[in-house]
């Protein structure tokens, strides 16, 4: 079985973490992918893990303009 080459950079098609699953599935041996992607029994812990990740939120922060910034300081009367 011929597999695509390994990633050397993040492809343009990857916009979110779940997009990596598609690339992994295409590149891994099917038995390895089944082990990594599988879960046991009723898959409750796998579902709980996914739900826990989905509850995480990243909060973007806007940076202030620091073009005129100055790192100088005065300490004990000396600059």
mmCIF file of C-alpha atoms in Angstrom:
data_model
loop_
_atom_site.group_PDB
_atom_site.id
_atom_site.type_symbol
_atom_site.label_atom_id
_atom_site.label_comp_id
_atom_site.label_asym_id
_atom_site.label_seq_id
_atom_site.Cartn_x
_atom_site.Cartn_y
_atom_site.Cartn_z
ATOM 1 C CA UNK A 1 0.000 0.000 0.000
ATOM 2 C CA UNK A 2 1.412 3.346 -1.012
ATOM 3 C CA UNK A 3 0.937 6.110 1.511
ATOM 4 C CA UNK A 4 1.164 9.868 0.993
ATOM 5 C CA UNK A 5 4.363 11.514 2.229
ATOM 6 C CA UNK A 6 4.603 12.697 5.819
ATOM 7 C CA UNK A 7 3.701 16.285 6.593
ATOM 8 C CA UNK A 8 6.566 18.757 6.624
ATOM 9 C CA UNK A 9 4.308 21.788 7.086
ATOM 10 C CA UNK A 10 0.705 22.399 8.070
ATOM 11 C CA UNK A 11 -1.399 21.994 4.905
ATOM 12 C CA UNK A 12 -3.758 24.785 3.901
ATOM 13 C CA UNK A 13 -6.726 22.413 4.299
ATOM 14 C CA UNK A 14 -6.114 22.092 8.042
ATOM 15 C CA UNK A 15 -8.102 24.760 9.822
ATOM 16 C CA UNK A 16 -8.776 22.989 13.124
ATOM 17 C CA UNK A 17 -7.395 20.144 15.207
ATOM 18 C CA UNK A 18 -9.998 17.591 13.992
ATOM 19 C CA UNK A 19 -8.739 18.105 10.421
ATOM 20 C CA UNK A 20 -5.590 16.203 11.391
ATOM 21 C CA UNK A 21 -7.664 13.005 11.721
ATOM 22 C CA UNK A 22 -8.231 12.915 7.973
ATOM 23 C CA UNK A 23 -4.518 13.207 7.292
ATOM 24 C CA UNK A 24 -3.643 10.622 9.932
ATOM 25 C CA UNK A 25 -6.181 8.126 8.582
ATOM 26 C CA UNK A 26 -4.699 8.467 5.076
ATOM 27 C CA UNK A 27 -1.127 7.965 6.278
ATOM 28 C CA UNK A 28 -1.324 5.326 8.984
ATOM 29 C CA UNK A 29 -1.594 1.587 8.671
ATOM 30 C CA UNK A 30 -5.308 0.725 9.063
ATOM 31 C CA UNK A 31 -4.651 -1.381 12.186
ATOM 32 C CA UNK A 32 -2.778 1.486 13.841
ATOM 33 C CA UNK A 33 -5.512 3.960 12.935
ATOM 34 C CA UNK A 34 -8.188 1.610 14.337
ATOM 35 C CA UNK A 35 -6.271 1.395 17.618
ATOM 36 C CA UNK A 36 -5.813 5.170 17.901
ATOM 37 C CA UNK A 37 -9.339 6.063 16.827
ATOM 38 C CA UNK A 38 -11.144 3.258 18.619
ATOM 39 C CA UNK A 39 -12.661 3.050 22.057
ATOM 40 C CA UNK A 40 -13.856 0.205 24.245
ATOM 41 C CA UNK A 41 -17.376 -0.883 25.105
ATOM 42 C CA UNK A 42 -19.991 1.818 24.830
ATOM 43 C CA UNK A 43 -17.307 4.455 24.102
ATOM 44 C CA UNK A 44 -18.477 6.628 27.018
ATOM 45 C CA UNK A 45 -14.983 7.711 28.048
ATOM 46 C CA UNK A 46 -14.133 8.584 24.436
ATOM 47 C CA UNK A 47 -17.274 10.715 24.246
ATOM 48 C CA UNK A 48 -16.509 12.367 27.598
ATOM 49 C CA UNK A 49 -12.991 13.170 26.393
ATOM 50 C CA UNK A 50 -14.341 14.797 23.222
ATOM 51 C CA UNK A 51 -16.894 16.761 25.245
ATOM 52 C CA UNK A 52 -14.186 17.949 27.647
ATOM 53 C CA UNK A 53 -12.074 19.230 24.733
ATOM 54 C CA UNK A 54 -15.130 20.944 23.240
ATOM 55 C CA UNK A 55 -15.697 22.832 26.512
ATOM 56 C CA UNK A 56 -12.256 24.436 26.281
ATOM 57 C CA UNK A 57 -12.255 27.944 24.882
ATOM 58 C CA UNK A 58 -9.430 30.093 23.618
ATOM 59 C CA UNK A 59 -9.789 33.782 24.310
ATOM 60 C CA UNK A 60 -8.155 36.046 21.763
ATOM 61 C CA UNK A 61 -6.596 39.215 23.052
ATOM 62 C CA UNK A 62 -6.059 42.391 21.096
ATOM 63 C CA UNK A 63 -2.557 43.773 21.343
ATOM 64 C CA UNK A 64 -2.021 47.454 22.033
ATOM 65 C CA UNK A 65 0.093 49.612 19.741
ATOM 66 C CA UNK A 66 3.556 49.743 21.319
ATOM 67 C CA UNK A 67 5.351 51.446 18.441
ATOM 68 C CA UNK A 68 6.368 54.373 20.660
ATOM 69 C CA UNK A 69 7.261 52.194 23.635
ATOM 70 C CA UNK A 70 10.246 52.896 25.849
ATOM 71 C CA UNK A 71 11.893 50.301 28.077
ATOM 72 C CA UNK A 72 14.049 52.817 29.947
ATOM 73 C CA UNK A 73 13.507 53.175 33.678
ATOM 74 C CA UNK A 74 14.671 55.264 36.560
ATOM 75 C CA UNK A 75 16.015 53.302 39.528
ATOM 76 C CA UNK A 76 17.248 55.015 42.679
ATOM 77 C CA UNK A 77 17.446 58.316 40.829
ATOM 78 C CA UNK A 78 19.528 56.944 37.936
ATOM 79 C CA UNK A 79 18.194 56.414 34.464
#
